[in-house]
mmCIF file with all atom_site columns, C-alpha atoms in Angstrom:
data_model
loop_
_atom_site.group_PDB
_atom_site.id
_atom_site.type_symbol
_atom_site.label_atom_id
_atom_site.label_alt_id
_atom_site.label_comp_id
_atom_site.label_asym_id
_atom_site.label_entity_id
_atom_site.label_seq_id
_atom_site.pdbx_PDB_ins_code
_atom_site.Cartn_x
_atom_site.Cartn_y
_atom_site.Cartn_z
_atom_site.occupancy
_atom_site.B_iso_or_equiv
_atom_site.pdbx_formal_charge
_atom_site.auth_seq_id
_atom_site.auth_comp_id
_atom_site.auth_asym_id
_atom_site.auth_atom_id
_atom_site.pdbx_PDB_model_num
ATOM 1   C CA . MET A 1 1   ? 93.510 86.890 213.103 1.00 0.00 ? 277 MET A CA 1
ATOM 2   C CA . LEU A 1 2   ? 91.489 89.978 212.216 1.00 0.00 ? 278 LEU A CA 1
ATOM 3   C CA . ALA A 1 3   ? 94.229 91.220 209.898 1.00 0.00 ? 279 ALA A CA 1
ATOM 4   C CA . ARG A 1 4   ? 93.563 88.380 207.446 1.00 0.00 ? 280 ARG A CA 1
ATOM 5   C CA . PRO A 1 5   ? 91.179 89.252 204.584 1.00 0.00 ? 281 PRO A CA 1
ATOM 6   C CA . GLY A 1 6   ? 89.729 85.733 204.737 1.00 0.00 ? 282 GLY A CA 1
ATOM 7   C CA . VAL A 1 7   ? 88.365 86.425 208.216 1.00 0.00 ? 283 VAL A CA 1
ATOM 8   C CA . TRP A 1 8   ? 86.478 89.520 207.057 1.00 0.00 ? 284 TRP A CA 1
ATOM 9   C CA . PHE A 1 9   ? 85.255 87.604 204.016 1.00 0.00 ? 285 PHE A CA 1
ATOM 10  C CA . GLY A 1 10  ? 83.942 84.930 206.383 1.00 0.00 ? 286 GLY A CA 1
ATOM 11  C CA . LEU A 1 11  ? 82.146 87.496 208.532 1.00 0.00 ? 287 LEU A CA 1
ATOM 12  C CA . LEU A 1 12  ? 80.414 88.945 205.461 1.00 0.00 ? 288 LEU A CA 1
ATOM 13  C CA . LEU A 1 13  ? 79.625 85.464 204.159 1.00 0.00 ? 289 LEU A CA 1
ATOM 14  C CA . GLY A 1 14  ? 77.831 84.619 207.403 1.00 0.00 ? 290 GLY A CA 1
ATOM 15  C CA . VAL A 1 15  ? 75.635 87.719 207.145 1.00 0.00 ? 291 VAL A CA 1
ATOM 16  C CA . VAL A 1 16  ? 74.767 86.974 203.513 1.00 0.00 ? 292 VAL A CA 1
ATOM 17  C CA . ALA A 1 17  ? 74.113 83.269 204.175 1.00 0.00 ? 293 ALA A CA 1
ATOM 18  C CA . TYR A 1 18  ? 71.671 83.824 207.027 1.00 0.00 ? 294 TYR A CA 1
ATOM 19  C CA . PRO A 1 19  ? 68.567 84.802 204.981 1.00 0.00 ? 295 PRO A CA 1
ATOM 20  C CA . PHE A 1 20  ? 69.238 81.988 202.503 1.00 0.00 ? 296 PHE A CA 1
ATOM 21  C CA . ALA A 1 21  ? 69.565 79.416 205.266 1.00 0.00 ? 297 ALA A CA 1
ATOM 22  C CA . GLN A 1 22  ? 66.401 80.624 207.021 1.00 0.00 ? 298 GLN A CA 1
ATOM 23  C CA . ILE A 1 23  ? 64.185 80.859 203.955 1.00 0.00 ? 299 ILE A CA 1
ATOM 24  C CA . TRP A 1 24  ? 65.306 77.795 202.023 1.00 0.00 ? 300 TRP A CA 1
ATOM 25  C CA . LEU A 1 25  ? 67.072 75.363 204.312 1.00 0.00 ? 301 LEU A CA 1
ATOM 26  C CA . HIS A 1 26  ? 64.952 75.984 207.407 1.00 0.00 ? 302 HIS A CA 1
ATOM 27  C CA . ASP A 1 27  ? 61.503 76.820 206.128 1.00 0.00 ? 303 ASP A CA 1
ATOM 28  C CA . GLU A 1 28  ? 61.329 74.913 202.853 1.00 0.00 ? 304 GLU A CA 1
ATOM 29  C CA . LEU A 1 29  ? 63.161 71.817 204.076 1.00 0.00 ? 305 LEU A CA 1
ATOM 30  C CA . THR A 1 30  ? 61.155 71.676 207.304 1.00 0.00 ? 306 THR A CA 1
ATOM 31  C CA . ARG A 1 31  ? 57.903 71.991 205.349 1.00 0.00 ? 307 ARG A CA 1
ATOM 32  C CA . ALA A 1 32  ? 58.970 69.245 202.946 1.00 0.00 ? 308 ALA A CA 1
ATOM 33  C CA . VAL A 1 33  ? 59.927 66.864 205.749 1.00 0.00 ? 309 VAL A CA 1
ATOM 34  C CA . LEU A 1 34  ? 56.711 67.504 207.698 1.00 0.00 ? 310 LEU A CA 1
ATOM 35  C CA . ASP A 1 35  ? 54.629 67.029 204.548 1.00 0.00 ? 311 ASP A CA 1
ATOM 36  C CA . THR A 1 36  ? 56.343 63.699 203.925 1.00 0.00 ? 312 THR A CA 1
ATOM 37  C CA . VAL A 1 37  ? 55.684 62.552 207.487 1.00 0.00 ? 313 VAL A CA 1
ATOM 38  C CA . ALA A 1 38  ? 52.047 63.723 207.274 1.00 0.00 ? 314 ALA A CA 1
ATOM 39  C CA . GLU A 1 39  ? 51.527 61.670 204.126 1.00 0.00 ? 315 GLU A CA 1
ATOM 40  C CA . ASN A 1 40  ? 52.548 58.561 206.035 1.00 0.00 ? 316 ASN A CA 1
ATOM 41  C CA . VAL A 1 41  ? 50.861 59.086 209.388 1.00 0.00 ? 317 VAL A CA 1
ATOM 42  C CA . GLY A 1 42  ? 48.003 61.405 208.417 1.00 0.00 ? 318 GLY A CA 1
ATOM 43  C CA . ALA A 1 43  ? 47.590 65.158 208.712 1.00 0.00 ? 319 ALA A CA 1
ATOM 44  C CA . SER A 1 44  ? 45.089 64.876 211.583 1.00 0.00 ? 320 SER A CA 1
ATOM 45  C CA . ALA A 1 45  ? 47.490 62.741 213.603 1.00 0.00 ? 321 ALA A CA 1
ATOM 46  C CA . MET A 1 46  ? 50.264 65.250 213.004 1.00 0.00 ? 322 MET A CA 1
ATOM 47  C CA . ARG A 1 47  ? 48.144 68.096 214.371 1.00 0.00 ? 323 ARG A CA 1
ATOM 48  C CA . ASP A 1 48  ? 47.867 66.292 217.699 1.00 0.00 ? 324 ASP A CA 1
ATOM 49  C CA . GLN A 1 49  ? 51.573 65.504 217.957 1.00 0.00 ? 325 GLN A CA 1
ATOM 50  C CA . VAL A 1 50  ? 52.991 68.898 218.909 1.00 0.00 ? 326 VAL A CA 1
ATOM 51  C CA . ALA A 1 51  ? 56.031 67.408 220.635 1.00 0.00 ? 327 ALA A CA 1
ATOM 52  C CA . LEU A 1 52  ? 56.858 65.139 217.684 1.00 0.00 ? 328 LEU A CA 1
ATOM 53  C CA . VAL A 1 53  ? 56.409 67.912 215.119 1.00 0.00 ? 329 VAL A CA 1
ATOM 54  C CA . GLY A 1 54  ? 58.575 70.150 217.272 1.00 0.00 ? 330 GLY A CA 1
ATOM 55  C CA . LEU A 1 55  ? 61.280 67.491 217.467 1.00 0.00 ? 331 LEU A CA 1
ATOM 56  C CA . ILE A 1 56  ? 61.289 66.966 213.702 1.00 0.00 ? 332 ILE A CA 1
ATOM 57  C CA . SER A 1 57  ? 61.423 70.708 213.107 1.00 0.00 ? 333 SER A CA 1
ATOM 58  C CA . ALA A 1 58  ? 64.257 71.076 215.629 1.00 0.00 ? 334 ALA A CA 1
ATOM 59  C CA . ILE A 1 59  ? 66.318 68.323 213.985 1.00 0.00 ? 335 ILE A CA 1
ATOM 60  C CA . VAL A 1 60  ? 65.866 69.806 210.510 1.00 0.00 ? 336 VAL A CA 1
ATOM 61  C CA . ALA A 1 61  ? 66.642 73.339 211.701 1.00 0.00 ? 337 ALA A CA 1
ATOM 62  C CA . ALA A 1 62  ? 69.682 72.185 213.670 1.00 0.00 ? 338 ALA A CA 1
ATOM 63  C CA . TYR A 1 63  ? 71.329 70.208 210.897 1.00 0.00 ? 339 TYR A CA 1
ATOM 64  C CA . ALA A 1 64  ? 70.429 72.857 208.310 1.00 0.00 ? 340 ALA A CA 1
ATOM 65  C CA . ASP A 1 65  ? 72.316 75.385 210.433 1.00 0.00 ? 341 ASP A CA 1
ATOM 66  C CA . GLU A 1 66  ? 75.283 73.072 210.945 1.00 0.00 ? 342 GLU A CA 1
ATOM 67  C CA . PHE A 1 67  ? 75.380 72.204 207.244 1.00 0.00 ? 343 PHE A CA 1
ATOM 68  C CA . THR A 1 68  ? 75.376 75.923 206.416 1.00 0.00 ? 344 THR A CA 1
ATOM 69  C CA . LYS A 1 69  ? 78.221 76.560 208.860 1.00 0.00 ? 345 LYS A CA 1
ATOM 70  C CA . LEU A 1 70  ? 80.178 73.612 207.502 1.00 0.00 ? 346 LEU A CA 1
ATOM 71  C CA . VAL A 1 71  ? 79.852 74.894 203.925 1.00 0.00 ? 347 VAL A CA 1
ATOM 72  C CA . MET A 1 72  ? 80.913 78.361 205.063 1.00 0.00 ? 348 MET A CA 1
ATOM 73  C CA . LEU A 1 73  ? 83.896 76.849 206.882 1.00 0.00 ? 349 LEU A CA 1
ATOM 74  C CA . LEU A 1 74  ? 84.972 75.045 203.721 1.00 0.00 ? 350 LEU A CA 1
ATOM 75  C CA . ILE A 1 75  ? 84.532 78.174 201.587 1.00 0.00 ? 351 ILE A CA 1
ATOM 76  C CA . VAL A 1 76  ? 86.477 80.399 203.982 1.00 0.00 ? 352 VAL A CA 1
ATOM 77  C CA . GLY A 1 77  ? 89.121 77.692 204.355 1.00 0.00 ? 353 GLY A CA 1
ATOM 78  C CA . PHE A 1 78  ? 89.509 77.616 200.572 1.00 0.00 ? 354 PHE A CA 1
ATOM 79  C CA . VAL A 1 79  ? 89.826 81.416 200.475 1.00 0.00 ? 355 VAL A CA 1
ATOM 80  C CA . MET A 1 80  ? 92.467 81.196 203.212 1.00 0.00 ? 356 MET A CA 1
ATOM 81  C CA . ALA A 1 81  ? 94.423 78.657 201.125 1.00 0.00 ? 357 ALA A CA 1
ATOM 82  C CA . ARG A 1 82  ? 93.273 75.590 203.069 1.00 0.00 ? 358 ARG A CA 1
ATOM 83  C CA . PRO A 1 83  ? 94.925 76.291 206.430 1.00 0.00 ? 359 PRO A CA 1
ATOM 84  C CA . SER A 1 84  ? 96.006 73.404 208.631 1.00 0.00 ? 360 SER A CA 1
ATOM 85  C CA . ASN A 1 85  ? 97.092 75.170 211.833 1.00 0.00 ? 361 ASN A CA 1
ATOM 86  C CA . PRO A 1 86  ? 94.511 75.365 214.648 1.00 0.00 ? 362 PRO A CA 1
ATOM 87  C CA . ARG A 1 87  ? 94.336 79.168 214.811 1.00 0.00 ? 363 ARG A CA 1
ATOM 88  C CA . ALA A 1 88  ? 93.602 79.579 211.101 1.00 0.00 ? 364 ALA A CA 1
ATOM 89  C CA . VAL A 1 89  ? 91.080 76.729 210.986 1.00 0.00 ? 365 VAL A CA 1
ATOM 90  C CA . THR A 1 90  ? 89.337 78.113 214.065 1.00 0.00 ? 366 THR A CA 1
ATOM 91  C CA . ALA A 1 91  ? 89.201 81.549 212.434 1.00 0.00 ? 367 ALA A CA 1
ATOM 92  C CA . ALA A 1 92  ? 87.729 79.988 209.270 1.00 0.00 ? 368 ALA A CA 1
ATOM 93  C CA . ALA A 1 93  ? 84.981 78.413 211.394 1.00 0.00 ? 369 ALA A CA 1
ATOM 94  C CA . ILE A 1 94  ? 84.313 81.298 213.773 1.00 0.00 ? 370 ILE A CA 1
ATOM 95  C CA . ALA A 1 95  ? 84.325 84.236 211.312 1.00 0.00 ? 371 ALA A CA 1
ATOM 96  C CA . PRO A 1 96  ? 81.279 83.173 209.237 1.00 0.00 ? 372 PRO A CA 1
ATOM 97  C CA . THR A 1 97  ? 79.524 81.889 212.351 1.00 0.00 ? 373 THR A CA 1
ATOM 98  C CA . ALA A 1 98  ? 79.980 85.313 213.959 1.00 0.00 ? 374 ALA A CA 1
ATOM 99  C CA . GLY A 1 99  ? 78.337 87.021 210.994 1.00 0.00 ? 375 GLY A CA 1
ATOM 100 C CA . TYR A 1 100 ? 75.566 84.415 210.936 1.00 0.00 ? 376 TYR A CA 1
ATOM 101 C CA . ALA A 1 101 ? 74.796 84.405 214.671 1.00 0.00 ? 377 ALA A CA 1
ATOM 102 C CA . LEU A 1 102 ? 75.125 88.136 215.262 1.00 0.00 ? 378 LEU A CA 1
ATOM 103 C CA . PHE A 1 103 ? 72.869 88.928 212.295 1.00 0.00 ? 379 PHE A CA 1
ATOM 104 C CA . ALA A 1 104 ? 70.261 86.523 213.698 1.00 0.00 ? 380 ALA A CA 1
ATOM 105 C CA . ALA A 1 105 ? 70.535 88.102 217.156 1.00 0.00 ? 381 ALA A CA 1
ATOM 106 C CA . HIS A 1 106 ? 70.224 91.590 215.687 1.00 0.00 ? 382 HIS A CA 1
ATOM 107 C CA . LEU A 1 107 ? 66.981 90.646 213.917 1.00 0.00 ? 383 LEU A CA 1
ATOM 108 C CA . ALA A 1 108 ? 65.484 89.006 217.003 1.00 0.00 ? 384 ALA A CA 1
ATOM 109 C CA . LEU A 1 109 ? 66.395 91.874 219.323 1.00 0.00 ? 385 LEU A CA 1
ATOM 110 C CA . THR A 1 110 ? 65.162 94.483 216.856 1.00 0.00 ? 386 THR A CA 1
ATOM 111 C CA . LYS A 1 111 ? 61.774 92.754 216.640 1.00 0.00 ? 387 LYS A CA 1
ATOM 112 C CA . ALA A 1 112 ? 61.589 92.477 220.425 1.00 0.00 ? 388 ALA A CA 1
ATOM 113 C CA . LEU A 1 113 ? 62.401 96.152 220.939 1.00 0.00 ? 389 LEU A CA 1
ATOM 114 C CA . GLN A 1 114 ? 59.909 97.234 218.295 1.00 0.00 ? 390 GLN A CA 1
ATOM 115 C CA . ALA A 1 115 ? 57.211 95.094 219.918 1.00 0.00 ? 391 ALA A CA 1
ATOM 116 C CA . ASP A 1 116 ? 57.578 97.086 223.157 1.00 0.00 ? 392 ASP A CA 1
ATOM 117 C CA . LEU A 1 117 ? 57.605 93.944 225.296 1.00 0.00 ? 393 LEU A CA 1
ATOM 118 C CA . PRO A 1 118 ? 57.371 94.054 229.097 1.00 0.00 ? 394 PRO A CA 1
ATOM 119 C CA . THR A 1 119 ? 60.747 94.167 230.834 1.00 0.00 ? 395 THR A CA 1
ATOM 120 C CA . PRO A 1 120 ? 60.741 90.479 231.937 1.00 0.00 ? 396 PRO A CA 1
ATOM 121 C CA . ASP A 1 121 ? 59.917 89.284 228.405 1.00 0.00 ? 397 ASP A CA 1
ATOM 122 C CA . LEU A 1 122 ? 62.603 91.532 226.955 1.00 0.00 ? 398 LEU A CA 1
ATOM 123 C CA . ALA A 1 123 ? 65.105 90.097 229.443 1.00 0.00 ? 399 ALA A CA 1
ATOM 124 C CA . TYR A 1 124 ? 64.168 86.583 228.299 1.00 0.00 ? 400 TYR A CA 1
ATOM 125 C CA . VAL A 1 125 ? 64.749 87.552 224.663 1.00 0.00 ? 401 VAL A CA 1
ATOM 126 C CA . PHE A 1 126 ? 68.183 89.038 225.423 1.00 0.00 ? 402 PHE A CA 1
ATOM 127 C CA . SER A 1 127 ? 69.177 85.991 227.498 1.00 0.00 ? 403 SER A CA 1
ATOM 128 C CA . ARG A 1 128 ? 68.045 83.577 224.791 1.00 0.00 ? 404 ARG A CA 1
ATOM 129 C CA . GLU A 1 129 ? 69.968 85.418 222.083 1.00 0.00 ? 405 GLU A CA 1
ATOM 130 C CA . TRP A 1 130 ? 73.137 85.285 224.186 1.00 0.00 ? 406 TRP A CA 1
ATOM 131 C CA . ALA A 1 131 ? 72.541 81.564 224.624 1.00 0.00 ? 407 ALA A CA 1
ATOM 132 C CA . TRP A 1 132 ? 72.080 81.113 220.871 1.00 0.00 ? 408 TRP A CA 1
ATOM 133 C CA . ILE A 1 133 ? 75.310 82.999 220.151 1.00 0.00 ? 409 ILE A CA 1
ATOM 134 C CA . SER A 1 134 ? 77.120 80.778 222.661 1.00 0.00 ? 410 SER A CA 1
ATOM 135 C CA . LEU A 1 135 ? 75.676 77.665 221.043 1.00 0.00 ? 411 LEU A CA 1
ATOM 136 C CA . GLN A 1 136 ? 76.591 78.783 217.509 1.00 0.00 ? 412 GLN A CA 1
ATOM 137 C CA . PHE A 1 137 ? 80.156 79.593 218.522 1.00 0.00 ? 413 PHE A CA 1
ATOM 138 C CA . GLY A 1 138 ? 80.491 76.357 220.476 1.00 0.00 ? 414 GLY A CA 1
ATOM 139 C CA . THR A 1 139 ? 79.335 74.211 217.587 1.00 0.00 ? 415 THR A CA 1
ATOM 140 C CA . ALA A 1 140 ? 81.619 76.175 215.239 1.00 0.00 ? 416 ALA A CA 1
ATOM 141 C CA . TYR A 1 141 ? 84.536 75.187 217.481 1.00 0.00 ? 417 TYR A CA 1
ATOM 142 C CA . MET A 1 142 ? 83.395 71.570 217.103 1.00 0.00 ? 418 MET A CA 1
ATOM 143 C CA . LEU A 1 143 ? 83.421 71.872 213.319 1.00 0.00 ? 419 LEU A CA 1
ATOM 144 C CA . ALA A 1 144 ? 86.923 73.354 213.478 1.00 0.00 ? 420 ALA A CA 1
ATOM 145 C CA . ARG A 1 145 ? 88.036 70.450 215.648 1.00 0.00 ? 421 ARG A CA 1
ATOM 146 C CA . GLY A 1 146 ? 86.474 68.020 213.181 1.00 0.00 ? 422 GLY A CA 1
ATOM 147 C CA . TRP A 1 147 ? 88.506 69.587 210.363 1.00 0.00 ? 423 TRP A CA 1
ATOM 148 C CA . LEU A 1 148 ? 91.719 69.428 212.403 1.00 0.00 ? 424 LEU A CA 1
ATOM 149 C CA . ALA A 1 149 ? 91.127 65.841 213.490 1.00 0.00 ? 425 ALA A CA 1
ATOM 150 C CA . GLY A 1 150 ? 89.873 64.622 210.112 1.00 0.00 ? 426 GLY A CA 1
ATOM 151 C CA . ARG A 1 151 ? 86.553 63.579 211.685 1.00 0.00 ? 427 ARG A CA 1
ATOM 152 C CA . LEU A 1 152 ? 84.107 66.151 210.373 1.00 0.00 ? 428 LEU A CA 1
ATOM 153 C CA . THR A 1 153 ? 81.156 63.747 210.186 1.00 0.00 ? 429 THR A CA 1
ATOM 154 C CA . GLY A 1 154 ? 81.336 62.827 213.855 1.00 0.00 ? 430 GLY A CA 1
ATOM 155 C CA . TYR A 1 155 ? 81.663 66.397 215.029 1.00 0.00 ? 431 TYR A CA 1
ATOM 156 C CA . VAL A 1 156 ? 78.851 67.596 212.743 1.00 0.00 ? 432 VAL A CA 1
ATOM 157 C CA . LEU A 1 157 ? 76.584 64.944 214.288 1.00 0.00 ? 433 LEU A CA 1
ATOM 158 C CA . LEU A 1 158 ? 77.624 66.009 217.801 1.00 0.00 ? 434 LEU A CA 1
ATOM 159 C CA . ALA A 1 159 ? 77.049 69.681 217.023 1.00 0.00 ? 435 ALA A CA 1
ATOM 160 C CA . GLY A 1 160 ? 73.660 68.798 215.540 1.00 0.00 ? 436 GLY A CA 1
ATOM 161 C CA . VAL A 1 161 ? 72.556 66.992 218.699 1.00 0.00 ? 437 VAL A CA 1
ATOM 162 C CA . LEU A 1 162 ? 73.330 70.016 220.868 1.00 0.00 ? 438 LEU A CA 1
ATOM 163 C CA . HIS A 1 163 ? 71.742 72.332 218.312 1.00 0.00 ? 439 HIS A CA 1
ATOM 164 C CA . THR A 1 164 ? 68.609 70.156 218.227 1.00 0.00 ? 440 THR A CA 1
ATOM 165 C CA . ALA A 1 165 ? 68.299 70.394 222.008 1.00 0.00 ? 441 ALA A CA 1
ATOM 166 C CA . ALA A 1 166 ? 68.479 74.180 221.776 1.00 0.00 ? 442 ALA A CA 1
ATOM 167 C CA . ALA A 1 167 ? 66.020 74.392 218.883 1.00 0.00 ? 443 ALA A CA 1
ATOM 168 C CA . TYR A 1 168 ? 63.534 72.166 220.726 1.00 0.00 ? 444 TYR A CA 1
ATOM 169 C CA . THR A 1 169 ? 63.127 74.843 223.406 1.00 0.00 ? 445 THR A CA 1
ATOM 170 C CA . ALA A 1 170 ? 60.780 76.629 220.969 1.00 0.00 ? 446 ALA A CA 1
ATOM 171 C CA . THR A 1 171 ? 58.435 73.649 221.330 1.00 0.00 ? 447 THR A CA 1
ATOM 172 C CA . LEU A 1 172 ? 58.717 73.836 225.115 1.00 0.00 ? 448 LEU A CA 1
ATOM 173 C CA . ASP A 1 173 ? 57.394 77.376 224.772 1.00 0.00 ? 449 ASP A CA 1
ATOM 174 C CA . ASP A 1 174 ? 54.526 76.148 222.604 1.00 0.00 ? 450 ASP A CA 1
ATOM 175 C CA . ILE A 1 175 ? 53.430 73.439 225.032 1.00 0.00 ? 451 ILE A CA 1
ATOM 176 C CA . GLY A 1 176 ? 53.267 75.865 227.938 1.00 0.00 ? 452 GLY A CA 1
ATOM 177 C CA . TRP A 1 177 ? 56.559 75.716 229.806 1.00 0.00 ? 453 TRP A CA 1
ATOM 178 C CA . HIS A 1 178 ? 57.330 78.840 231.814 1.00 0.00 ? 454 HIS A CA 1
ATOM 179 C CA . PRO A 1 179 ? 59.519 81.280 229.828 1.00 0.00 ? 455 PRO A CA 1
ATOM 180 C CA . ALA A 1 180 ? 62.072 81.404 232.649 1.00 0.00 ? 456 ALA A CA 1
ATOM 181 C CA . VAL A 1 181 ? 62.494 77.614 232.561 1.00 0.00 ? 457 VAL A CA 1
ATOM 182 C CA . VAL A 1 182 ? 62.749 77.582 228.762 1.00 0.00 ? 458 VAL A CA 1
ATOM 183 C CA . THR A 1 183 ? 65.361 80.352 228.902 1.00 0.00 ? 459 THR A CA 1
ATOM 184 C CA . LEU A 1 184 ? 67.307 78.446 231.552 1.00 0.00 ? 460 LEU A CA 1
ATOM 185 C CA . VAL A 1 185 ? 67.294 75.238 229.483 1.00 0.00 ? 461 VAL A CA 1
ATOM 186 C CA . LEU A 1 186 ? 68.511 77.129 226.414 1.00 0.00 ? 462 LEU A CA 1
ATOM 187 C CA . ALA A 1 187 ? 71.202 78.893 228.457 1.00 0.00 ? 463 ALA A CA 1
ATOM 188 C CA . VAL A 1 188 ? 72.480 75.583 229.848 1.00 0.00 ? 464 VAL A CA 1
ATOM 189 C CA . VAL A 1 189 ? 72.634 74.023 226.368 1.00 0.00 ? 465 VAL A CA 1
ATOM 190 C CA . GLY A 1 190 ? 74.349 77.110 224.942 1.00 0.00 ? 466 GLY A CA 1
ATOM 191 C CA . LEU A 1 191 ? 76.915 77.230 227.745 1.00 0.00 ? 467 LEU A CA 1
ATOM 192 C CA . LEU A 1 192 ? 77.566 73.491 227.436 1.00 0.00 ? 468 LEU A CA 1
ATOM 193 C CA . ALA A 1 193 ? 78.121 73.787 223.681 1.00 0.00 ? 469 ALA A CA 1
ATOM 194 C CA . PHE A 1 194 ? 80.428 76.785 224.041 1.00 0.00 ? 470 PHE A CA 1
ATOM 195 C CA . SER A 1 195 ? 82.544 75.375 226.870 1.00 0.00 ? 471 SER A CA 1
ATOM 196 C CA . TRP A 1 196 ? 82.758 71.919 225.296 1.00 0.00 ? 472 TRP A CA 1
ATOM 197 C CA . GLY A 1 197 ? 83.552 73.266 221.836 1.00 0.00 ? 473 GLY A CA 1
ATOM 198 C CA . ALA A 1 198 ? 86.138 75.756 223.077 1.00 0.00 ? 474 ALA A CA 1
ATOM 199 C CA . SER A 1 199 ? 87.876 73.058 225.116 1.00 0.00 ? 475 SER A CA 1
ATOM 200 C CA . LEU A 1 200 ? 88.450 71.001 221.955 1.00 0.00 ? 476 LEU A CA 1
ATOM 201 C CA . ILE A 1 201 ? 90.626 73.571 220.187 1.00 0.00 ? 477 ILE A CA 1
ATOM 202 C CA . PRO A 1 202 ? 93.649 73.599 222.551 1.00 0.00 ? 478 PRO A CA 1
ATOM 203 C CA . ALA A 1 203 ? 93.787 69.809 222.164 1.00 0.00 ? 479 ALA A CA 1
ATOM 204 C CA . GLY A 1 204 ? 94.359 70.382 218.450 1.00 0.00 ? 480 GLY A CA 1
ATOM 205 C CA . ARG A 1 205 ? 97.578 72.295 219.142 1.00 0.00 ? 481 ARG A CA 1
ATOM 206 C CA . ARG A 1 206 ? 99.341 69.451 220.908 1.00 0.00 ? 482 ARG A CA 1
#
């Protein structure tokens, strides 16, 4: 549905929303949540709980991303006159996600290329960005299905669980897992999200 202006609006919206989501929703919200937890359990205890801090950060980052994509879906859907057919709803979900995910991948790959990483490390970065794009598109399909089925809350929670699993791979890196294993885990989660999410859309046409 590339001929529809709403799709191009969605693509641009995703690019514009990315810095806002990263700076405010991700960074500020994660810091606020971790500060709240530290006040209750103690800052020294938090420093020793790398896995727990990583899990909290992954949950916040995941649902911040899904909330951002949901808001973008609603905005693009409004611009497209609140579509109800599966193709239009899917386009309203995928267009801003494409702008969002591809902008994120562009930044990550640019930094990796500028850092002059060894070939294996560069291959890991490329593979991980493909996995992240797959995950973002897969969860966008889930949000579209939630709109079509009238069960947005359930599908947002499902998308957030898969997104949390992907985001937690950053902690696996921090605690010393081999980069190849971390990349494989992220690729499996991304492929699962994409294949599962994509399979939900044809069901909406029946």
